[in-house]
mmCIF file of C-alpha atoms in Angstrom:
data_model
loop_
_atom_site.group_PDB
_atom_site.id
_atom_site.type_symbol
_atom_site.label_atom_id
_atom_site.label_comp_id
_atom_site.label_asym_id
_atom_site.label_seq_id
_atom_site.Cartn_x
_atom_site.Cartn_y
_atom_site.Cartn_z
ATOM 1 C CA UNK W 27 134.978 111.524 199.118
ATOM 2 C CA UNK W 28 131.608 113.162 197.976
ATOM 3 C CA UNK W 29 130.784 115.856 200.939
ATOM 4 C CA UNK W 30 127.421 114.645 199.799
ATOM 5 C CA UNK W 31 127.309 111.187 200.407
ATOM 6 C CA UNK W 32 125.991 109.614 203.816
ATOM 7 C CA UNK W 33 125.039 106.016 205.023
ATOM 8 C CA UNK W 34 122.299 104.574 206.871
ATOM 9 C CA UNK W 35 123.632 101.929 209.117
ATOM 10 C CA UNK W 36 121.655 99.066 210.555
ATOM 11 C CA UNK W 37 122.847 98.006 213.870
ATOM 12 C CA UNK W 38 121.786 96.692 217.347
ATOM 13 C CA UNK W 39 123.116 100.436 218.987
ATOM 14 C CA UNK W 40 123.061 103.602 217.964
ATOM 15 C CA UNK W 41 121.336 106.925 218.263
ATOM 16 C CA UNK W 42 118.221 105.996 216.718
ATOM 17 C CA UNK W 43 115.764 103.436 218.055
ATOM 18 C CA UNK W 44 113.735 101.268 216.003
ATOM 19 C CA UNK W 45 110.023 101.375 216.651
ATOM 20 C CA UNK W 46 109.275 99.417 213.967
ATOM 21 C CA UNK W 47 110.230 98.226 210.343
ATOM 22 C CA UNK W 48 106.934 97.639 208.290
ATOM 23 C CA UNK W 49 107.355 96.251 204.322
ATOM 24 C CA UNK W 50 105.159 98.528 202.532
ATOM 25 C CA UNK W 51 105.726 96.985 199.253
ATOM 26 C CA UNK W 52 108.364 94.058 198.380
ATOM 27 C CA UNK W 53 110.948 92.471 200.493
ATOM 28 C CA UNK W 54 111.362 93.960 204.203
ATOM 29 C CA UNK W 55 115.028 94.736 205.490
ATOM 30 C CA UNK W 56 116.793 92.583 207.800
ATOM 31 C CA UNK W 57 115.518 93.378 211.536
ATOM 32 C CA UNK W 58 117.832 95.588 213.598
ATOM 33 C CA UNK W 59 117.103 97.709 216.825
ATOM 34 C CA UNK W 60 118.972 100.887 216.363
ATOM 35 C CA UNK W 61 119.896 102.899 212.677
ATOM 36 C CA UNK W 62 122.853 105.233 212.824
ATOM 37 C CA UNK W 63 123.371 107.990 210.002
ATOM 38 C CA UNK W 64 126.577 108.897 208.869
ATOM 39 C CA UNK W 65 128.706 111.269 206.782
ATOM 40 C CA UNK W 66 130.319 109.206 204.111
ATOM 41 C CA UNK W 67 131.109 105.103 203.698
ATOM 42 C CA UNK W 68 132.403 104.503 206.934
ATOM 43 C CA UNK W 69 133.785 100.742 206.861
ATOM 44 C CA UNK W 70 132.368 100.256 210.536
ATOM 45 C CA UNK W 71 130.346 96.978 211.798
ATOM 46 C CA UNK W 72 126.359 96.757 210.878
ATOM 47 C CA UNK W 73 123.825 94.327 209.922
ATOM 48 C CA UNK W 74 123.257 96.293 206.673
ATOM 49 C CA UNK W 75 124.213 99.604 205.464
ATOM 50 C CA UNK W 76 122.387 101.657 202.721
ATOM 51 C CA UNK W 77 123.735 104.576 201.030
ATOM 52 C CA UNK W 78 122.745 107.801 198.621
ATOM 53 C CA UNK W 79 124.026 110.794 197.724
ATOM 54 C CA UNK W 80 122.191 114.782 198.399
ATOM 55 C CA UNK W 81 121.861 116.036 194.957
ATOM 56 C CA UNK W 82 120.213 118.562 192.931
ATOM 57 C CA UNK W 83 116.280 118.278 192.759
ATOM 58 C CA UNK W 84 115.440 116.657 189.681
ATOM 59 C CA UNK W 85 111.420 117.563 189.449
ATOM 60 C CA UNK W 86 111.451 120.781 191.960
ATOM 61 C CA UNK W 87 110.497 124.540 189.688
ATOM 62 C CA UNK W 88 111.548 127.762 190.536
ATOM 63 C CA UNK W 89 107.994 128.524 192.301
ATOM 64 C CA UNK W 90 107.937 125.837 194.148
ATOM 65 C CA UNK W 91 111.759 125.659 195.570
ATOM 66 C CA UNK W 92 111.198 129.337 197.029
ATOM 67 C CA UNK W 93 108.065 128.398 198.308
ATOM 68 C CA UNK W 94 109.994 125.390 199.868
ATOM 69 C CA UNK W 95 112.805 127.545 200.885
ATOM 70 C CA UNK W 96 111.043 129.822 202.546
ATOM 71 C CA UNK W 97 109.431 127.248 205.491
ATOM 72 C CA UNK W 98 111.420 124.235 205.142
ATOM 73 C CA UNK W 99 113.881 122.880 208.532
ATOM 74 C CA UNK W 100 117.153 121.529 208.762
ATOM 75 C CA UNK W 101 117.439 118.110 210.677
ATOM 76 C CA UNK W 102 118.834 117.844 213.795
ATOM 77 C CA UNK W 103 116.010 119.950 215.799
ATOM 78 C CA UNK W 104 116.225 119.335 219.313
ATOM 79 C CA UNK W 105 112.278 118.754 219.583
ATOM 80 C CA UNK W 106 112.373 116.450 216.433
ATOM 81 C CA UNK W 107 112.546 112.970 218.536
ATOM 82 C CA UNK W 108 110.884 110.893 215.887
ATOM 83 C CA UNK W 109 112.504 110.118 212.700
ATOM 84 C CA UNK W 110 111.687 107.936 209.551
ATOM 85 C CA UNK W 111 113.880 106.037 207.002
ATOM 86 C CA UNK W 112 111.927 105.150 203.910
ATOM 87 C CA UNK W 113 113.861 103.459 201.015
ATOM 88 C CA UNK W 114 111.902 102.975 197.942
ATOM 89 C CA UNK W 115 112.608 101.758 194.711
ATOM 90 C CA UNK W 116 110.533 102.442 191.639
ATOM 91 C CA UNK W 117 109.958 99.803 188.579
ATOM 92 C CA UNK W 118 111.568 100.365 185.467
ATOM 93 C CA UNK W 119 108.395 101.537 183.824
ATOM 94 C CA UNK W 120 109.297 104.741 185.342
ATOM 95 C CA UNK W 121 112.757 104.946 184.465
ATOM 96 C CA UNK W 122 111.734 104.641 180.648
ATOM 97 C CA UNK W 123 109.874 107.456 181.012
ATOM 98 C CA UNK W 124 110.936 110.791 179.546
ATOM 99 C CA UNK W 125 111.219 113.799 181.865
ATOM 100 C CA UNK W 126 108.260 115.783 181.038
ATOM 101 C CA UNK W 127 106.184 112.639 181.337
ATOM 102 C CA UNK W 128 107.525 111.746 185.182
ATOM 103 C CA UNK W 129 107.724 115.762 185.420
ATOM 104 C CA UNK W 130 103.477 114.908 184.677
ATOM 105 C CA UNK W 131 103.240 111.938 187.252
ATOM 106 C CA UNK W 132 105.433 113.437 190.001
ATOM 107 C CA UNK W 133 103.344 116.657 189.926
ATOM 108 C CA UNK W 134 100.098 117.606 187.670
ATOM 109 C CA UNK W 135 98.549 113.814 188.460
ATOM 110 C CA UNK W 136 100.178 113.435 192.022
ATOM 111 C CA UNK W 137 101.030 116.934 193.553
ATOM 112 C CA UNK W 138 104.399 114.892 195.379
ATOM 113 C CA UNK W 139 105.400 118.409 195.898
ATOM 114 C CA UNK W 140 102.102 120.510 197.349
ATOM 115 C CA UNK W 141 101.309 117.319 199.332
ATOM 116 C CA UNK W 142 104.759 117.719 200.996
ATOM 117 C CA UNK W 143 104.530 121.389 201.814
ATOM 118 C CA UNK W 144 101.580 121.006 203.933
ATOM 119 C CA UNK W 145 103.401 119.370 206.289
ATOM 120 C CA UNK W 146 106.421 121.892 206.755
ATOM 121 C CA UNK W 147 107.696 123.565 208.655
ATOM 122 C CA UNK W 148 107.071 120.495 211.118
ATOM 123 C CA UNK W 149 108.503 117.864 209.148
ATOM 124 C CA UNK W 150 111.611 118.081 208.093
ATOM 125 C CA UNK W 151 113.160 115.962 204.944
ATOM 126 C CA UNK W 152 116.322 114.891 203.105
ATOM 127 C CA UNK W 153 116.288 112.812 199.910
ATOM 128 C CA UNK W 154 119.614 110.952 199.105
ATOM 129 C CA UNK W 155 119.707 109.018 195.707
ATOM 130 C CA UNK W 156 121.155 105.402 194.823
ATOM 131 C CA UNK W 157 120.405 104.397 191.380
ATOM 132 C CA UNK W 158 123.187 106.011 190.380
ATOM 133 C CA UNK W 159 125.731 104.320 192.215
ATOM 134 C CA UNK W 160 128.274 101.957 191.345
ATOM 135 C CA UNK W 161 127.259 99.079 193.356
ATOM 136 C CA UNK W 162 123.380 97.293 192.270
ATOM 137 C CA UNK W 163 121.338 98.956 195.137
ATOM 138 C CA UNK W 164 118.409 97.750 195.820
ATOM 139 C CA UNK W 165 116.965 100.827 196.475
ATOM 140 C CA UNK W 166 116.951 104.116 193.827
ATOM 141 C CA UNK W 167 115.926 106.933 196.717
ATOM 142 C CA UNK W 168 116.509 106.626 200.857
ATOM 143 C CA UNK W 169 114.456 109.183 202.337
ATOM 144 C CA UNK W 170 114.643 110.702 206.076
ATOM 145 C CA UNK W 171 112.277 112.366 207.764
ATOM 146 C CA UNK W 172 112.520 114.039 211.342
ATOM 147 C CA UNK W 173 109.855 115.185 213.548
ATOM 148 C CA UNK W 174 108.368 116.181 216.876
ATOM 149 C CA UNK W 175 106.173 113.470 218.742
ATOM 150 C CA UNK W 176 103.350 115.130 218.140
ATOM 151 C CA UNK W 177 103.576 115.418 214.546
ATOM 152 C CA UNK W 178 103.612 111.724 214.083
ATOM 153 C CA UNK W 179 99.923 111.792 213.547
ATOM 154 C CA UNK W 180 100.355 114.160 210.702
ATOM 155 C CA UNK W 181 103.460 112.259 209.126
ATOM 156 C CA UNK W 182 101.169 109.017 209.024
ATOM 157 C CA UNK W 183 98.964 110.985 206.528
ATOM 158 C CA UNK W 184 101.272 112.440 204.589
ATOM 159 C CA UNK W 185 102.745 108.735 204.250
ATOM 160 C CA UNK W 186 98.954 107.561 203.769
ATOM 161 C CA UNK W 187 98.519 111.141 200.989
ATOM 162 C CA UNK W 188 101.588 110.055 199.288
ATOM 163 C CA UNK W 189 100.821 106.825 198.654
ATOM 164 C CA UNK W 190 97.644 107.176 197.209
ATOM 165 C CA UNK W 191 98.957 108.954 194.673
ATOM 166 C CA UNK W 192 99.393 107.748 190.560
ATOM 167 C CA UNK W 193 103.173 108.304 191.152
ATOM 168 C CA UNK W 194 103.117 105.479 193.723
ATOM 169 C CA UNK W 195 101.931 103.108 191.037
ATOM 170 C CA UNK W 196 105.558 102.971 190.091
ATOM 171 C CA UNK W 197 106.760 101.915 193.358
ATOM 172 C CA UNK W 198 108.101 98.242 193.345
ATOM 173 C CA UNK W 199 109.566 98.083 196.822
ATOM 174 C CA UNK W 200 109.465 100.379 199.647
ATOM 175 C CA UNK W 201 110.157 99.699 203.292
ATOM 176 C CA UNK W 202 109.585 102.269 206.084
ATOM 177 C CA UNK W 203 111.566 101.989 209.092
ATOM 178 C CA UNK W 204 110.481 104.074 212.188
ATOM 179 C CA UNK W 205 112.369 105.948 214.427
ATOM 180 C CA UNK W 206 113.184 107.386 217.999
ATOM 181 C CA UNK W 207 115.993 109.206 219.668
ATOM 182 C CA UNK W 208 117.696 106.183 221.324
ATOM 183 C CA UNK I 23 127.587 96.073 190.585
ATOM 184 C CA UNK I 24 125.740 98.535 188.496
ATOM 185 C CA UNK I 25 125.721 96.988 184.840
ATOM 186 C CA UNK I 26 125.466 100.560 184.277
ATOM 187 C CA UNK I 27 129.147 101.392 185.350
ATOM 188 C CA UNK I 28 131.808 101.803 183.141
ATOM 189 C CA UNK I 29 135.571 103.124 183.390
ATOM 190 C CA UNK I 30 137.453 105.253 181.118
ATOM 191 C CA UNK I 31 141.378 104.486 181.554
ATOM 192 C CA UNK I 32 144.167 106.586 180.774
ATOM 193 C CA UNK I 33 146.885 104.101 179.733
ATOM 194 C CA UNK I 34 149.840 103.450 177.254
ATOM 195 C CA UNK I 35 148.049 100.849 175.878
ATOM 196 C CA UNK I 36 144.781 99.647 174.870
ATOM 197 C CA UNK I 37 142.101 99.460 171.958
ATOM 198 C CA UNK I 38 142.057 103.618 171.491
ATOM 199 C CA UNK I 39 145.226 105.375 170.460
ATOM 200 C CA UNK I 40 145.156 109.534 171.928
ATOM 201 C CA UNK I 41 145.703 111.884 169.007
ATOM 202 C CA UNK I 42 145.229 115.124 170.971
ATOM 203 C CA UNK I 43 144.103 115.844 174.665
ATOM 204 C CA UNK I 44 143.028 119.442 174.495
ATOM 205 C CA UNK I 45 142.567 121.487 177.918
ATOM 206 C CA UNK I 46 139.184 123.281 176.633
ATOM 207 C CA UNK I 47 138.262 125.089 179.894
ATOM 208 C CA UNK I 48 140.331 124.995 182.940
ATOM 209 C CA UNK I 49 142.775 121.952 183.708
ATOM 210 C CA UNK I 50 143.453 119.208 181.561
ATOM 211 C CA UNK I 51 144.008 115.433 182.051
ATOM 212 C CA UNK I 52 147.871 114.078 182.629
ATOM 213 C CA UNK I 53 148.846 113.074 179.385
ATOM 214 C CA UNK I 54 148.757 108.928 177.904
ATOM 215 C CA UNK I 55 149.351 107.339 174.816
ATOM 216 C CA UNK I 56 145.850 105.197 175.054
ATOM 217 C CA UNK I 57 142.292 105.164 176.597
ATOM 218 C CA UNK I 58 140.580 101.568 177.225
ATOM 219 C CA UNK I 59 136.595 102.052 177.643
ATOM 220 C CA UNK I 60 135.569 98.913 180.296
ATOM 221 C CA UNK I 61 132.557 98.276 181.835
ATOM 222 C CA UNK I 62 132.420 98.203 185.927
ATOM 223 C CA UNK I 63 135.490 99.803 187.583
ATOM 224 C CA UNK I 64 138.099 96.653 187.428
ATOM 225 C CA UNK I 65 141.308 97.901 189.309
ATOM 226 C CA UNK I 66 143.708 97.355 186.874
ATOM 227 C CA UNK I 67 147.142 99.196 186.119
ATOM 228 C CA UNK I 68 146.227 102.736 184.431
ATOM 229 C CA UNK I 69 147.631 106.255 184.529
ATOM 230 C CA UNK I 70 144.364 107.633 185.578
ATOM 231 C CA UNK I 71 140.786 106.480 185.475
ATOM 232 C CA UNK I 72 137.333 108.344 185.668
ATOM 233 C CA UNK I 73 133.841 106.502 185.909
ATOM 234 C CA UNK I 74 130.479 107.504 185.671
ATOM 235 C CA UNK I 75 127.045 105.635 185.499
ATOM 236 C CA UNK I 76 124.668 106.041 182.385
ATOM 237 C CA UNK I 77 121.300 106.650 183.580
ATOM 238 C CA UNK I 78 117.717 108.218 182.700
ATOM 239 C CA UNK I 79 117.450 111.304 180.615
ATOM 240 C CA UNK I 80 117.269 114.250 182.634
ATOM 241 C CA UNK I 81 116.162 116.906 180.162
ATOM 242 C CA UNK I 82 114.694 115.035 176.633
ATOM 243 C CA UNK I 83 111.270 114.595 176.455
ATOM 244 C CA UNK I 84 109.146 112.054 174.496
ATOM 245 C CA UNK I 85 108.757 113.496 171.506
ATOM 246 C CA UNK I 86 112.611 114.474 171.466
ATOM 247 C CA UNK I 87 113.418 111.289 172.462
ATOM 248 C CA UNK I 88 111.049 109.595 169.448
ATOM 249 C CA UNK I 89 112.693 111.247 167.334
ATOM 250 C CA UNK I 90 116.300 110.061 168.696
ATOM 251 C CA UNK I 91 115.220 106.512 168.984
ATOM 252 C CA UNK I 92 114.614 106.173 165.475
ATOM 253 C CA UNK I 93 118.098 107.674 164.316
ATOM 254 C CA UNK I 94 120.760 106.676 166.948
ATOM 255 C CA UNK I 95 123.441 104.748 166.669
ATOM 256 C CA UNK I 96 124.799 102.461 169.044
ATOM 257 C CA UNK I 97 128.390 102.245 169.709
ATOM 258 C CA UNK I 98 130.567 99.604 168.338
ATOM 259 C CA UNK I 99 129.838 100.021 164.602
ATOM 260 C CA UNK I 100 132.621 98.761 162.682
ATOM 261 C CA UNK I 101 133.198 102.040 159.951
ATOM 262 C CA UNK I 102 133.497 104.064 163.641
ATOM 263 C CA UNK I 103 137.197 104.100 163.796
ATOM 264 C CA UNK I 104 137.171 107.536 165.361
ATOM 265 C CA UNK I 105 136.447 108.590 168.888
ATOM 266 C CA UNK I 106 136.681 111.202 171.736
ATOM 267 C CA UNK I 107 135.798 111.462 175.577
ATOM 268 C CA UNK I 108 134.600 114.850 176.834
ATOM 269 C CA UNK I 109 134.710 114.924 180.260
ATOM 270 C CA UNK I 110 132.746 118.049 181.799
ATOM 271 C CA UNK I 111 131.942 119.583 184.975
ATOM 272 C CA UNK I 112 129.388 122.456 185.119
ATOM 273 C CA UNK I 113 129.809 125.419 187.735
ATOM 274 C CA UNK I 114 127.306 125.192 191.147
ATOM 275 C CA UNK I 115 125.414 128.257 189.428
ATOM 276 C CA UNK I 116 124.350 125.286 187.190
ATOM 277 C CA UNK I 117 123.628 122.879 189.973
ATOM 278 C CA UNK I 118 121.671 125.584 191.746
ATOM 279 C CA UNK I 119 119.370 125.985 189.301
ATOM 280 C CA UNK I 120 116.128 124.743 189.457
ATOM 281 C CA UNK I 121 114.433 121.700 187.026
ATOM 282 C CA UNK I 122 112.709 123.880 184.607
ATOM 283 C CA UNK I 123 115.480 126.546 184.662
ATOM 284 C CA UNK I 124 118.024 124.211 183.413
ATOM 285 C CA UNK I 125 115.694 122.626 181.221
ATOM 286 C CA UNK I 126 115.201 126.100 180.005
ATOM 287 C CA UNK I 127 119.009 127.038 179.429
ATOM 288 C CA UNK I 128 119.238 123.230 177.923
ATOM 289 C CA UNK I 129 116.523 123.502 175.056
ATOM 290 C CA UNK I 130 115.090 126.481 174.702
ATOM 291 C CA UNK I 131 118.487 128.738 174.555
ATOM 292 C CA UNK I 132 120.912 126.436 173.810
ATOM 293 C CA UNK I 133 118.958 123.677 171.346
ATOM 294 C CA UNK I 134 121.216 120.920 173.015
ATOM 295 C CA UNK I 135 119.093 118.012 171.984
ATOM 296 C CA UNK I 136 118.057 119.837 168.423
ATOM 297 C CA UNK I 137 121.982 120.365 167.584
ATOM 298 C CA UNK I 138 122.654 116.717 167.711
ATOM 299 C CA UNK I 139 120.087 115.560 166.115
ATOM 300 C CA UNK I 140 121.872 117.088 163.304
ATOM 301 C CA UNK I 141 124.591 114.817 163.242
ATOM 302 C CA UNK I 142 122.651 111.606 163.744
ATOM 303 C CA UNK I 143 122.968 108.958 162.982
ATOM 304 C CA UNK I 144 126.669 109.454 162.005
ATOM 305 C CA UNK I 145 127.673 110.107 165.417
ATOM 306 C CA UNK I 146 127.351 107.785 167.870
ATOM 307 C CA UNK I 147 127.473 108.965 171.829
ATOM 308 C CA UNK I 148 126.907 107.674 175.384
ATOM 309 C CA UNK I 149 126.334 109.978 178.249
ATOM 310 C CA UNK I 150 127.711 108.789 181.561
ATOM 311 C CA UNK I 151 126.860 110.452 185.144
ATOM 312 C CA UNK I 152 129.801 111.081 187.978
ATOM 313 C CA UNK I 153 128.565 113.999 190.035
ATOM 314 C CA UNK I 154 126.905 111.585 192.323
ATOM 315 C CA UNK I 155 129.475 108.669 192.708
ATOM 316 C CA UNK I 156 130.767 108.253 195.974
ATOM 317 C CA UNK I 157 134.125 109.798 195.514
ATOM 318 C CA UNK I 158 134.442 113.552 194.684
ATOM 319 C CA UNK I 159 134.606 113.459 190.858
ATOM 320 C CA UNK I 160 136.668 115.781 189.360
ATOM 321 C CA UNK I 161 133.825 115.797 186.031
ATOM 322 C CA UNK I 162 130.077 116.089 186.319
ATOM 323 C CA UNK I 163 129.344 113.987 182.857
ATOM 324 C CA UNK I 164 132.105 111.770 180.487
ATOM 325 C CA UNK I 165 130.509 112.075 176.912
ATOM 326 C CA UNK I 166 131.703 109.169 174.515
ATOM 327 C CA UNK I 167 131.496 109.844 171.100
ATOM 328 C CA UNK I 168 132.533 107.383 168.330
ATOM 329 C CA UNK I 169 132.279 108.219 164.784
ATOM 330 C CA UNK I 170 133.704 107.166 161.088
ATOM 331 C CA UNK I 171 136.481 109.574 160.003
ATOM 332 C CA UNK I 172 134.778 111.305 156.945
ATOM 333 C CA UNK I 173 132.643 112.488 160.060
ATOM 334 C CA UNK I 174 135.512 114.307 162.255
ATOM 335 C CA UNK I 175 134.507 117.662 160.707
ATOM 336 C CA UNK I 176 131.216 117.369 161.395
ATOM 337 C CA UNK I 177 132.043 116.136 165.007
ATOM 338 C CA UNK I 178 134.277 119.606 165.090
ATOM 339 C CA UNK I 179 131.317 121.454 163.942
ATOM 340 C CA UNK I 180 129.163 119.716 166.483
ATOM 341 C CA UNK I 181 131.047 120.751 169.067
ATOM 342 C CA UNK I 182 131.787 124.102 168.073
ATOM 343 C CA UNK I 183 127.902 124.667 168.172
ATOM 344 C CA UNK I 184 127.756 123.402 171.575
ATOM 345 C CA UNK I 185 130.345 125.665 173.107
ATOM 346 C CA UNK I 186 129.009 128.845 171.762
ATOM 347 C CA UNK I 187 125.463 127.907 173.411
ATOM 348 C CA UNK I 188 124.478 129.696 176.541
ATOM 349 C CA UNK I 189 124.483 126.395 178.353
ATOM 350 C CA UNK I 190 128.417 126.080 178.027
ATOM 351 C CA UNK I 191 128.589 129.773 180.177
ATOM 352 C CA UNK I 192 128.273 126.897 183.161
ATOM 353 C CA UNK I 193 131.311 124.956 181.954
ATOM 354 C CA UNK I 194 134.280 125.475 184.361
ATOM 355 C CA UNK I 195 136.189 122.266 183.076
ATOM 356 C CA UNK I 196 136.295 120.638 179.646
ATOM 357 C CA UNK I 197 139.087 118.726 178.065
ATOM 358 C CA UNK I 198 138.679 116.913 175.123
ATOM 359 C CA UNK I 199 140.724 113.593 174.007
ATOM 360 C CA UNK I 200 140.528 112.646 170.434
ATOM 361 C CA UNK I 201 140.777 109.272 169.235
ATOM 362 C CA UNK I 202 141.224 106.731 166.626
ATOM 363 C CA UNK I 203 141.276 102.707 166.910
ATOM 364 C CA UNK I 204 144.605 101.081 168.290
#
């Protein structure tokens, strides 16, 4: 199995409690109480299960990865009680673009990077990708967040930053799913 | 499923008869007779079988990719009795890098995408993804390459460039299986 892969299971128990699920854009996800995250495909009982892979950053430079490196957290903090699950998929416009011109998007018109690193070290992130997988997912990126209660404020504007953004134009569906330590 | 899935098995039968396997870097493949290309990941019979997923471009930009559009060939072409699968998986120096580092190595040192534009349109190829499947793939990328025989020593060529390129020092595993039609 790919020491990179993990699933997001959603069940009516589990570590994390659902505050709430809110359709940003497109279809919502079938209503459940609790997520769990796992290590791997785990053929275990849940309403629905989503899954991605960790992989190398696709749009990240040099300057910007040791900048990121540098302040960045781990999950799993002991004060980070509040957690997010954001799946998003984009339209195919974007995918038939060419690197340099989502390089463009992501970045010089959007800043999806700077935006991010003015909320770390507080809010900590890990991107897991599904486009590439063999089943039809209907999501391409599942993104977790985990923070402190009193960060929640800020994570709201980096949501609110993000999707303000040109790069968001591109964003067909996208569900976000918040979280507390159950 | 993905309708971007496909399966390359290692059989002793099928549409594409092996003339060599050749261990190019580190192991190779256990040997067969035949390799059947199939779209999805059917479980049939087969010595072996590797999958991958062909997706966006990560490195070609538009006007690389203009310039490919109007000379590529698809695959399938009836004169294109020749064919090989070069399965590769790149060292995690590679996967460590940075976007705009391995863009770097890709283009500016190594003239990946200018090298085979050279030898379009003769030679047709399709690039499919593995390092992020589920299961730990033993390849990072399975390059299909299909081509009429007057063009094998220009496919030799092609690849000889390619190896000698800086971008090949991240290699650790190549093997390449040459083939004509069943």
């Amino acid at each position: 199995m790919n020491p990179r892969l993990f699933s997001f299971l959603g069940k009516q128990n589990g570590p994390w409690r659902v505050q709430r699920i809110v359709p940003v854009t497109g279809e919502s996800l079938p209503d459940v109480s609790h997520i769990e995250l796992v290590a791997g495909s785990p053929d275990v009982p849940s309403v629905w299960a989503l899954r991605g892979v960790t992989s190398n950053e696709r749009y990240v430079e040099r300057s910007e990865k040791t900048q990121l490196l540098a302040v960045q957290q781990g999950l799993g903090r002991p004060e980070a009680s509040c957690a997010a699950l954001i799946p998003i998929r984009k339209n195919a416009g974007w995918w038939a673009l060419t690197q340099d011109e989502r390089r463009h998007i992501f970045e010089a018109q959007s800043h999806h990077n700077a935006i991010g690193m003015d909320y770390l070290p507080p809010i900590a992130r890990r991107l897991h990708h599904c486009r590439d997988l063999p089943e039809d997912s209907p999501f391409d990126f599942l993104t977790w967040f985990e923070f402190a209660p009193e960060h929640a404020t800020a994570f709201d504007n980096l949501l609110a930053r993000l999707r303000a953004t040109p790069e968001w134009g591109y964003v067909e569906r996208e569900v976000e799913i918040r979280l507390e330590r159950a």
